[in-house]
PDB file of C-alpha atoms in Angstrom:
ATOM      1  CA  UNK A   1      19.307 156.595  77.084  1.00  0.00           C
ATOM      2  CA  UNK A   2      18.336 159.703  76.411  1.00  0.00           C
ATOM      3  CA  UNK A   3      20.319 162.658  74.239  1.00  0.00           C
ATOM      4  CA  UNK A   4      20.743 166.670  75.128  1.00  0.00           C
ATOM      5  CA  UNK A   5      21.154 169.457  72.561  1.00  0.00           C
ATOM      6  CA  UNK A   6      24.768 168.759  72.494  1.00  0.00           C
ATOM      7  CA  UNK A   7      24.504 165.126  71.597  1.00  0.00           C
ATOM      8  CA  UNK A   8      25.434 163.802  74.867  1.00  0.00           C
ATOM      9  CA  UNK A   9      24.152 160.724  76.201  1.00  0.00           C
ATOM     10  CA  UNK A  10      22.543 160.714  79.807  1.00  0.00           C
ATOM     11  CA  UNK A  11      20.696 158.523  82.306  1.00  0.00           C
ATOM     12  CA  UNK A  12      18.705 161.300  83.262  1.00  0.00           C
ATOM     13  CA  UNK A  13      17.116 161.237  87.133  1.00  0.00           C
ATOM     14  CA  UNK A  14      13.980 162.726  87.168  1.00  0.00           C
ATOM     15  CA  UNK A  15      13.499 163.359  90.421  1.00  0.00           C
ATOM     16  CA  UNK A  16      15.216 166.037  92.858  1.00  0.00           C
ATOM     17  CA  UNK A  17      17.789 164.525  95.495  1.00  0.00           C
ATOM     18  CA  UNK A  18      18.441 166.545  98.617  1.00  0.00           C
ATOM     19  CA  UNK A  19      22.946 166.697  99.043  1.00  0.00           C
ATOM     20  CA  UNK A  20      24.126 167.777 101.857  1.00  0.00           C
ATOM     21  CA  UNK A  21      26.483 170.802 100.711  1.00  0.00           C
ATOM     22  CA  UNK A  22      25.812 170.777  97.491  1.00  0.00           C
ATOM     23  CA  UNK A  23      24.842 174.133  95.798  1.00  0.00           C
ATOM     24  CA  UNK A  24      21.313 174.481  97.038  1.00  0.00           C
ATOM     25  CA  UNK A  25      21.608 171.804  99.257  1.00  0.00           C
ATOM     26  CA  UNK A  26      19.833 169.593  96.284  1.00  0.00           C
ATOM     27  CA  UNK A  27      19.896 168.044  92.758  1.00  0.00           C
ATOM     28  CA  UNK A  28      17.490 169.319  90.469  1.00  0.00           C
ATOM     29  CA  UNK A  29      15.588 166.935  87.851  1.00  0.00           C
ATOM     30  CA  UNK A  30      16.828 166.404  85.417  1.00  0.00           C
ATOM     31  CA  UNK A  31      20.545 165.579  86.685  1.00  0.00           C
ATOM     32  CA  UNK A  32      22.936 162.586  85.494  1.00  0.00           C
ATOM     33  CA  UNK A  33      26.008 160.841  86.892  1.00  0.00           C
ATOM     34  CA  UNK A  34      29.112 160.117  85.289  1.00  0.00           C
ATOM     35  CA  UNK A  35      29.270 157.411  87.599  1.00  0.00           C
ATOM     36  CA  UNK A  36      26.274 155.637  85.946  1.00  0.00           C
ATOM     37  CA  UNK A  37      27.161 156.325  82.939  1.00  0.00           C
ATOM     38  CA  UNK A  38      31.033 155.546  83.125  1.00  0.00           C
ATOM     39  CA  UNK A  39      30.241 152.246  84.797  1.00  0.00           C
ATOM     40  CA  UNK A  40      27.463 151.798  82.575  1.00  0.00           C
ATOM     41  CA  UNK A  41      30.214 151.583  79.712  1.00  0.00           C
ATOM     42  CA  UNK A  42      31.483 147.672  81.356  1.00  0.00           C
ATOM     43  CA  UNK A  43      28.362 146.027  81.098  1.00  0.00           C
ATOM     44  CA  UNK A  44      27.343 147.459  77.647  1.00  0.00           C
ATOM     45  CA  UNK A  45      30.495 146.042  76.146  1.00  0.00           C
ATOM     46  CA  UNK A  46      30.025 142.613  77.775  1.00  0.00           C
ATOM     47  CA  UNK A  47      26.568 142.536  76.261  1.00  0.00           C
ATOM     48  CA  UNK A  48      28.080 143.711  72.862  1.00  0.00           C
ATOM     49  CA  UNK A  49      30.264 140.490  73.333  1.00  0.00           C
ATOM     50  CA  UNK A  50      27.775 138.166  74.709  1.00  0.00           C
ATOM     51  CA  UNK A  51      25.024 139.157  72.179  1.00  0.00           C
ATOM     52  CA  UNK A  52      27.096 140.730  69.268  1.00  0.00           C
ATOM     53  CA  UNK A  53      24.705 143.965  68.669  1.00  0.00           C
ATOM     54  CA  UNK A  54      26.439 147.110  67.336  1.00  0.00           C
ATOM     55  CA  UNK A  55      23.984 148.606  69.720  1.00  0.00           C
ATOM     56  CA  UNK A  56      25.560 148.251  72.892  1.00  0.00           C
ATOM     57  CA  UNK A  57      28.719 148.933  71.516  1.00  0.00           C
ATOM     58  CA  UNK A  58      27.212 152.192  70.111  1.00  0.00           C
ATOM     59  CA  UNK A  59      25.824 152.999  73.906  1.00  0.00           C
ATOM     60  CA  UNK A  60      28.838 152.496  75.171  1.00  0.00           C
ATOM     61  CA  UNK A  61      30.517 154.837  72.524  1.00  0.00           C
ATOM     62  CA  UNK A  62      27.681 157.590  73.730  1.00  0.00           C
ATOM     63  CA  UNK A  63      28.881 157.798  77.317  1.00  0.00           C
ATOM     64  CA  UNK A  64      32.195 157.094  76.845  1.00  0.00           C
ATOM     65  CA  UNK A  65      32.452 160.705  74.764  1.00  0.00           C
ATOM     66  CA  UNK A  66      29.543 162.182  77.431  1.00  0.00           C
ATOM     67  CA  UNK A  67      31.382 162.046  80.518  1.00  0.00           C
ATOM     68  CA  UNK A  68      34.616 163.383  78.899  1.00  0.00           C
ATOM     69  CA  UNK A  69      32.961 166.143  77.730  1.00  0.00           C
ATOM     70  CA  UNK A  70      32.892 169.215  80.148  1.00  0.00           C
ATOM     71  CA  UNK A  71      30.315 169.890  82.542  1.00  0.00           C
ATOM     72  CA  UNK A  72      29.521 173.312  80.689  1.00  0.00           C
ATOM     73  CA  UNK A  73      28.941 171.564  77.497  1.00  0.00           C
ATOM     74  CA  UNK A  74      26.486 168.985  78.704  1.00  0.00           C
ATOM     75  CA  UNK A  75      29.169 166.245  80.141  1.00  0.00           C
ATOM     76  CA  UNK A  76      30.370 165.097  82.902  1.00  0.00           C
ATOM     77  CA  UNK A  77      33.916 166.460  82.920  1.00  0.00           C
ATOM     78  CA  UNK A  78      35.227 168.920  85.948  1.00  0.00           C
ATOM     79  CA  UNK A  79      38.385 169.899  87.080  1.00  0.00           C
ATOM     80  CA  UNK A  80      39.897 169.189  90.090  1.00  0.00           C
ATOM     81  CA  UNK A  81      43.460 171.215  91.352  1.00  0.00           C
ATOM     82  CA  UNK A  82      44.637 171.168  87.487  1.00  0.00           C
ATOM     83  CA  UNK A  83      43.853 167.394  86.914  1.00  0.00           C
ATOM     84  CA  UNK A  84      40.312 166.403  84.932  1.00  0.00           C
ATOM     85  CA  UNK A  85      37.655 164.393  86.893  1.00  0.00           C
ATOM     86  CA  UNK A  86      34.504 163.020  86.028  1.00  0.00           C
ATOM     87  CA  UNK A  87      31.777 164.066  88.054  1.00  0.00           C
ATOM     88  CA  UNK A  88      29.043 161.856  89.970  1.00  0.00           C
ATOM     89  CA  UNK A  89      26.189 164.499  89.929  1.00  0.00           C
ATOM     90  CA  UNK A  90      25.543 166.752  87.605  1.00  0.00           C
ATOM     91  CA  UNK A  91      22.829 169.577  88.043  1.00  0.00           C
ATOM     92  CA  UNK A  92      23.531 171.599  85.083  1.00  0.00           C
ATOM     93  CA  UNK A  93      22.166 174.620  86.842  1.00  0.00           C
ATOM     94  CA  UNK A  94      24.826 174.571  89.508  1.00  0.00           C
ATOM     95  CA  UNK A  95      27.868 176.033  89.554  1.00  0.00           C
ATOM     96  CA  UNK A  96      30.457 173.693  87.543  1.00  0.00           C
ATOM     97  CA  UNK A  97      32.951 174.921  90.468  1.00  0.00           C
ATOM     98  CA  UNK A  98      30.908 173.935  93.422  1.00  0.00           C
ATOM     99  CA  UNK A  99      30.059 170.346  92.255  1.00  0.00           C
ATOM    100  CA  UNK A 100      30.867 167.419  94.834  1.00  0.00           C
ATOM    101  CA  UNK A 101      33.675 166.050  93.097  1.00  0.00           C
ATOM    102  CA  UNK A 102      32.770 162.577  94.154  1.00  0.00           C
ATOM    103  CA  UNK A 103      35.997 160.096  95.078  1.00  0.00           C
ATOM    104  CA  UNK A 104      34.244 156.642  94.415  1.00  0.00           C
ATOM    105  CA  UNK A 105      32.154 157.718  91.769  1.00  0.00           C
ATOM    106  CA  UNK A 106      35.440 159.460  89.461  1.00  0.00           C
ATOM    107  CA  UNK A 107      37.545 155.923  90.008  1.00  0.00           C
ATOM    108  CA  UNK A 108      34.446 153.943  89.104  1.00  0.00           C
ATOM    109  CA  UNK A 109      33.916 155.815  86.073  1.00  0.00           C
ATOM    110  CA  UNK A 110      37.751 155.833  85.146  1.00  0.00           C
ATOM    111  CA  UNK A 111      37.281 151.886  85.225  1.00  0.00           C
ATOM    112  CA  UNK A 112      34.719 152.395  82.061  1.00  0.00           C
ATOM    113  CA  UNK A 113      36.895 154.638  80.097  1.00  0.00           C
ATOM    114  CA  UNK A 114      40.049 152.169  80.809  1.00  0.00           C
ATOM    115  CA  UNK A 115      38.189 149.492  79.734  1.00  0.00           C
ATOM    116  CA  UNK A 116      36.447 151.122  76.216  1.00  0.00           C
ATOM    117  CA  UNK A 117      40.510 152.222  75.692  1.00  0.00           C
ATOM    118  CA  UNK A 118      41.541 149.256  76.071  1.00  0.00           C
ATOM    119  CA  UNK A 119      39.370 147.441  73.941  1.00  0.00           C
ATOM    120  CA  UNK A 120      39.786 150.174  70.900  1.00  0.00           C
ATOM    121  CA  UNK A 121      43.854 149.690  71.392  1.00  0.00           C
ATOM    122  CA  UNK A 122      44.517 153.321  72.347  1.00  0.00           C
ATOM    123  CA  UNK A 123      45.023 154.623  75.678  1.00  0.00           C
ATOM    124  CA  UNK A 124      43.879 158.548  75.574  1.00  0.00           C
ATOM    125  CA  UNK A 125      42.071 159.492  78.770  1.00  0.00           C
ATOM    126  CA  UNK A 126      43.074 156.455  81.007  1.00  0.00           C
ATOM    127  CA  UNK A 127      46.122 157.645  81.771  1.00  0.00           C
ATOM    128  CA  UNK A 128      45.263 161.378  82.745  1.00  0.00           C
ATOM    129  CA  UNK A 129      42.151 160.124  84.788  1.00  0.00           C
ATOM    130  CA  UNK A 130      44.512 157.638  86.704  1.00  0.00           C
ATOM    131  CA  UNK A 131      47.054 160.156  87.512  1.00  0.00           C
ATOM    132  CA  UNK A 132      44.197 162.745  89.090  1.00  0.00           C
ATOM    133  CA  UNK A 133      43.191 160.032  91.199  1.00  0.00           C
ATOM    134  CA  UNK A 134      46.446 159.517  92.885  1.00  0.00           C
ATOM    135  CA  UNK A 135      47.125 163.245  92.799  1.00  0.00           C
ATOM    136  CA  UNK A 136      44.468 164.206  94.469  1.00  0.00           C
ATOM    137  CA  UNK A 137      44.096 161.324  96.637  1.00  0.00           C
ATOM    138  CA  UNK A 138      45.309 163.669  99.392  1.00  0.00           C
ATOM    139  CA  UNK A 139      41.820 165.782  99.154  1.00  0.00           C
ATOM    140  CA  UNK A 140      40.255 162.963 100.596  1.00  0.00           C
ATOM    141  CA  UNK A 141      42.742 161.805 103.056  1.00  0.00           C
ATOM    142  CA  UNK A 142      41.275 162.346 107.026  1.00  0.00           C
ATOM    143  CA  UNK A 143      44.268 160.123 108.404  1.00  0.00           C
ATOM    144  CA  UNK A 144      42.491 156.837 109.167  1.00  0.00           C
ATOM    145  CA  UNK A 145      39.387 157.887 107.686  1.00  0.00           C
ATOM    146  CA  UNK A 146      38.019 159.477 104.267  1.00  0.00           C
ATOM    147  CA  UNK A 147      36.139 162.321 103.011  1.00  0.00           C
ATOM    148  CA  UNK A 148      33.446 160.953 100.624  1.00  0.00           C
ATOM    149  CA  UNK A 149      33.449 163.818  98.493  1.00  0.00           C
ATOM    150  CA  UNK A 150      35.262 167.508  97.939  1.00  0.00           C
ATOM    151  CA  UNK A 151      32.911 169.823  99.284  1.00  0.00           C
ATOM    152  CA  UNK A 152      33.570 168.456 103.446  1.00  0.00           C
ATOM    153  CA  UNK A 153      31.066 165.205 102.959  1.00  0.00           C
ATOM    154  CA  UNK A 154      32.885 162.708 105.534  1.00  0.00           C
ATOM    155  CA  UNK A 155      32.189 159.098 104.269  1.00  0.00           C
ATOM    156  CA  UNK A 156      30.128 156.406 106.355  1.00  0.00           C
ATOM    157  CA  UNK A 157      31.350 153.272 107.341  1.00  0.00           C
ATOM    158  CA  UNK A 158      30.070 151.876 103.983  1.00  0.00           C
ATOM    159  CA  UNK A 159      31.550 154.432 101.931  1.00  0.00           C
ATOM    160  CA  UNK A 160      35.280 154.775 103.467  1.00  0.00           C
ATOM    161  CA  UNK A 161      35.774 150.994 103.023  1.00  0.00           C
ATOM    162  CA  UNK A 162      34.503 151.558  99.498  1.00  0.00           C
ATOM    163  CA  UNK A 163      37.394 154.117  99.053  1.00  0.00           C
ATOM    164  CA  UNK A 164      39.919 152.052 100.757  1.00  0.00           C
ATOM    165  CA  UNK A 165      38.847 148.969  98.616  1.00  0.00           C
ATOM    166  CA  UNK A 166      39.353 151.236  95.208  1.00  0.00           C
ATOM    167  CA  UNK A 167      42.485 151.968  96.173  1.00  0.00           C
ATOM    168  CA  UNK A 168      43.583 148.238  96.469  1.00  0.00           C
ATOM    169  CA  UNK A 169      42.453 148.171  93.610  1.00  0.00           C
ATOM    170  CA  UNK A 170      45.143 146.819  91.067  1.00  0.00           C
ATOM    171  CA  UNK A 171      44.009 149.839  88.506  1.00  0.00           C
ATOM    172  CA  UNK A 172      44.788 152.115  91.379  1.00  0.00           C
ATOM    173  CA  UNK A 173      47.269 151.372  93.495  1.00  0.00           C
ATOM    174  CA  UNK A 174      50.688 152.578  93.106  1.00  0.00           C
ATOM    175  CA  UNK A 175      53.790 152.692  95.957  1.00  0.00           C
ATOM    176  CA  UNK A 176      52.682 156.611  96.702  1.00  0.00           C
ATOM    177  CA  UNK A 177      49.341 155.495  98.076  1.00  0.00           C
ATOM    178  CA  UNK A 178      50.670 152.813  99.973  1.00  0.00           C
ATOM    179  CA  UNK A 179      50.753 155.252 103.131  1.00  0.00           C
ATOM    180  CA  UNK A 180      47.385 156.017 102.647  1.00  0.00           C
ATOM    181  CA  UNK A 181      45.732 153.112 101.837  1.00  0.00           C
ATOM    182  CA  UNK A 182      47.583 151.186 105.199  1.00  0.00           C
ATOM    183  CA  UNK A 183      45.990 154.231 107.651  1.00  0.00           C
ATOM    184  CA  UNK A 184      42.380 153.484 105.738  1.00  0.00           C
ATOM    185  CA  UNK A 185      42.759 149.908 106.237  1.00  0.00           C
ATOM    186  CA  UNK A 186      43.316 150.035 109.922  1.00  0.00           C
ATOM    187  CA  UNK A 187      40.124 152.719 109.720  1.00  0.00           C
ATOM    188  CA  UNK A 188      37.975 150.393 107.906  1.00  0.00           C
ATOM    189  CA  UNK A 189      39.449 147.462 110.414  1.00  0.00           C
ATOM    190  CA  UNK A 190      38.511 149.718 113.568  1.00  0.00           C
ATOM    191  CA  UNK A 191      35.244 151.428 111.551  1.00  0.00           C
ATOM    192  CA  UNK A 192      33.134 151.651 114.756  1.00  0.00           C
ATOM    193  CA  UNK A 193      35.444 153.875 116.954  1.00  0.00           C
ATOM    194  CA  UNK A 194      36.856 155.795 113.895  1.00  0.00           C
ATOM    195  CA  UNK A 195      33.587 156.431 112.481  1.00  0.00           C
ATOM    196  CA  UNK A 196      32.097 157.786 115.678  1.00  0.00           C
ATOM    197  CA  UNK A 197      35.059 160.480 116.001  1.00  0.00           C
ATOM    198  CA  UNK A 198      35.914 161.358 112.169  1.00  0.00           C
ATOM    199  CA  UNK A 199      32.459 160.570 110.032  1.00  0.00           C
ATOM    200  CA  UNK A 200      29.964 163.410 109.500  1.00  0.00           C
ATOM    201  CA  UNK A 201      27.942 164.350 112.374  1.00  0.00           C
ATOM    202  CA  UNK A 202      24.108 164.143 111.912  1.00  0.00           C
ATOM    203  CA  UNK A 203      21.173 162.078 112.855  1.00  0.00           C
ATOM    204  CA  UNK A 204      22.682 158.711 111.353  1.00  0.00           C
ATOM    205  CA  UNK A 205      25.842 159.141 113.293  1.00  0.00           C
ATOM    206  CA  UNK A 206      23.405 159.546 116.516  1.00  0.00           C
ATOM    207  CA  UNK A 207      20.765 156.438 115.502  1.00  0.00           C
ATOM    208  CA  UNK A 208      24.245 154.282 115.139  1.00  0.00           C
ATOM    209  CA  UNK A 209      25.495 155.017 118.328  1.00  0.00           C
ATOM    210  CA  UNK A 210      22.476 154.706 120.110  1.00  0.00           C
ATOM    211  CA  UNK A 211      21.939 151.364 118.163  1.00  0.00           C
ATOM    212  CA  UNK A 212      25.360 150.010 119.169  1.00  0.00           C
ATOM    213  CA  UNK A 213      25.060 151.118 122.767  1.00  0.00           C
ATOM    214  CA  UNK A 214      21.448 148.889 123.133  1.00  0.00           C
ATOM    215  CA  UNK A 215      23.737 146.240 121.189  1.00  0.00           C
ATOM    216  CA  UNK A 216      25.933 146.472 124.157  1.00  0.00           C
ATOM    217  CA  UNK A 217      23.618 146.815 126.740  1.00  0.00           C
ATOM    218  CA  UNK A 218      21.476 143.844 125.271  1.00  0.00           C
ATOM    219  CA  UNK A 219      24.883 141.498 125.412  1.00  0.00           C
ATOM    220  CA  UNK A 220      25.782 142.679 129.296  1.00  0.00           C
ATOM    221  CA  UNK A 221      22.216 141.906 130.311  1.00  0.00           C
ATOM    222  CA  UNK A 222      22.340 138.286 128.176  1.00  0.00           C
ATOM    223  CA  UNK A 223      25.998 137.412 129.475  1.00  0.00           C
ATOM    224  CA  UNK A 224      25.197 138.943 133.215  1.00  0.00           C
ATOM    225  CA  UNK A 225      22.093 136.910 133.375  1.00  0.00           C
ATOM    226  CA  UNK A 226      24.004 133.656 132.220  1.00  0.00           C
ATOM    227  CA  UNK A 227      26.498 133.948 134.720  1.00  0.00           C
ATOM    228  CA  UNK A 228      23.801 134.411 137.412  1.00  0.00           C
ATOM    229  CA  UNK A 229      22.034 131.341 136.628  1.00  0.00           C
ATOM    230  CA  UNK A 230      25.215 129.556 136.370  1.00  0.00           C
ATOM    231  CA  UNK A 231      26.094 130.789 139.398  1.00  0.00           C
ATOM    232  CA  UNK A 232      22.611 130.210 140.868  1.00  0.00           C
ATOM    233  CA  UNK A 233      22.966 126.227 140.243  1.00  0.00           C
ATOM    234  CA  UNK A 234      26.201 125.845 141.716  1.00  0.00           C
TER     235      UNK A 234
END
C-alpha cells in the first residue's frame, strides 16, 4: 500500500493497460482501482479478526476513506447521472468525466464499504452507493444482454453473467430489478447466440465463433462417422 500527496491509499499498477474507449484508448502507470481497493477492504477485516492486528484494520480504514474520496482529489469517487460511484480505473490524467464507470467493479466495491459500515455500526455511504446501483442499472441494460461499462464497452460472456450474478445478489436485488435481472438470466442461459448478436464486435467475438463453428463441425464429422459405421455393420 502505497500513499499520494493527499493521503490516499492506492494499489498502484505500474504498468500501462490498453482500454478500449477509454480516454486515450489506455491507462497510464501509475493508475489504481477502486475495485481493488474496495474489495480489498473484506479480506483485510477478516485478517484483522483472524490475526487481531490493528494493522489490517488500519488498511482497511485507508481505502475505505480513498475510494470515497473524489477522483479529483486522489480517490476513487465519480459521479454518475447525479448518484456517486466508485470508479474501477483511475488514470488521474484523464478526464474525471470520461472514466469507464465500471458496473461490476462499483457493486464489488460497494460490498467493502457495506461491510467496514457495518462493522463500525453506522451506515453512511452504503446506502447512497446501493441506491446508484439500482438507479442506474438502466445504463447498462442491452435487453438480454449488458454493457460492461459506461463508455459503450459490451460485456463478454464472462462478464454479463458476472453482472447478472451481482444483481441476484441479496445486497442488490430489489423488486425494480426484477425485470432486468429475468431478461439477463435468459441472456446468460442462451450466452452463445446472445453474445454473438449483442457483445462487442472485435477479434475475440470472431476467434469464438470460428472456435464454436470447428466445435460443431468436429461433432457432425464424429456423430456422421458413427452412424456410418453403425450403419456399415448392419
Amino acid at each position: 500500500i502505497e500513499y499520494d500527496s493527499n493521503g490516499n491509499a492506492h494499489l498502484y499498477y505500474k504498468f500501462d493497460w490498453p482500454y478500449e474507449n477509454y480516454p486515450g484508448g489506455i491507462l497510464r502507470a501509475n493508475w489504481w482501482s477502486g475495485l481493488a481497493e474496495g474489495h480489498a477492504i473484506t479480506l483485510l477485516m477478516r485478517a484483522s479478526d483472524c490475526f487481531g492486528e490493528e494493522r489490517y484494520m488500519k488498511a482497511a480504514e485507508g481505502f475505505y476513506h480513498s475510494i470515497l474520496t473524489s477522483v479529483e482529489e486522489g480517490g476513487s469517487l465519480l459521479d454518475l447521472n447525479g448518484h456517486p460511484w466508485i470508479e474501477e480505473y483511475v488514470d488521474p490524467s484523464a478526464p474525471s468525466e470520461d472514466l469507464s464507470r465500471v458496473y461490476n467493479g462499483m457493486i464489488y466495491a460497494y460490498f467493502g464499504v457495506k461491510a467496514f459500515e457495518q462493522y463500525k455500526g453506522k451506515y453512511e455511504a452504503a446506502p447512497l452507493l446501493k441506491e446508484s446501483i439500482i438507479k442506474n442499472a438502466q445504463v447498462f441494460d442491452l435487453g438480454y444482454w449488458s454493457y460492461y461499462d459506461a463508455i459503450g464497452g459490451r460485456a463478454n460472456i464472462k462478464y454479463h453473467r458476472v453482472n447478472m450474478a451481482l444483481l441476484s445478489d441479496p445486497r442488490i436485488q430489489v423488486p425494480s430489478l426484477e425485470a432486468v435481472t429475468d431478461r439477463w438470466k435468459v441472456g446468460a442461459w442462451l450466452s452463445v447466440p446472445f453474445y454473438l448478436i449483442c457483445g462487442a464486435t472485435g477479434y475475440a467475438k470472431l476467434h469464438f465463433f470460428l472456435a464454436y463453428v470447428f466445435c460443431i463441425f468436429v461433432l457432425y464429422n464424429f456423430i456422421s462417422s458413427v452412424y456410418k459405421r453403425a450403419k456399415f455393420h448392419e
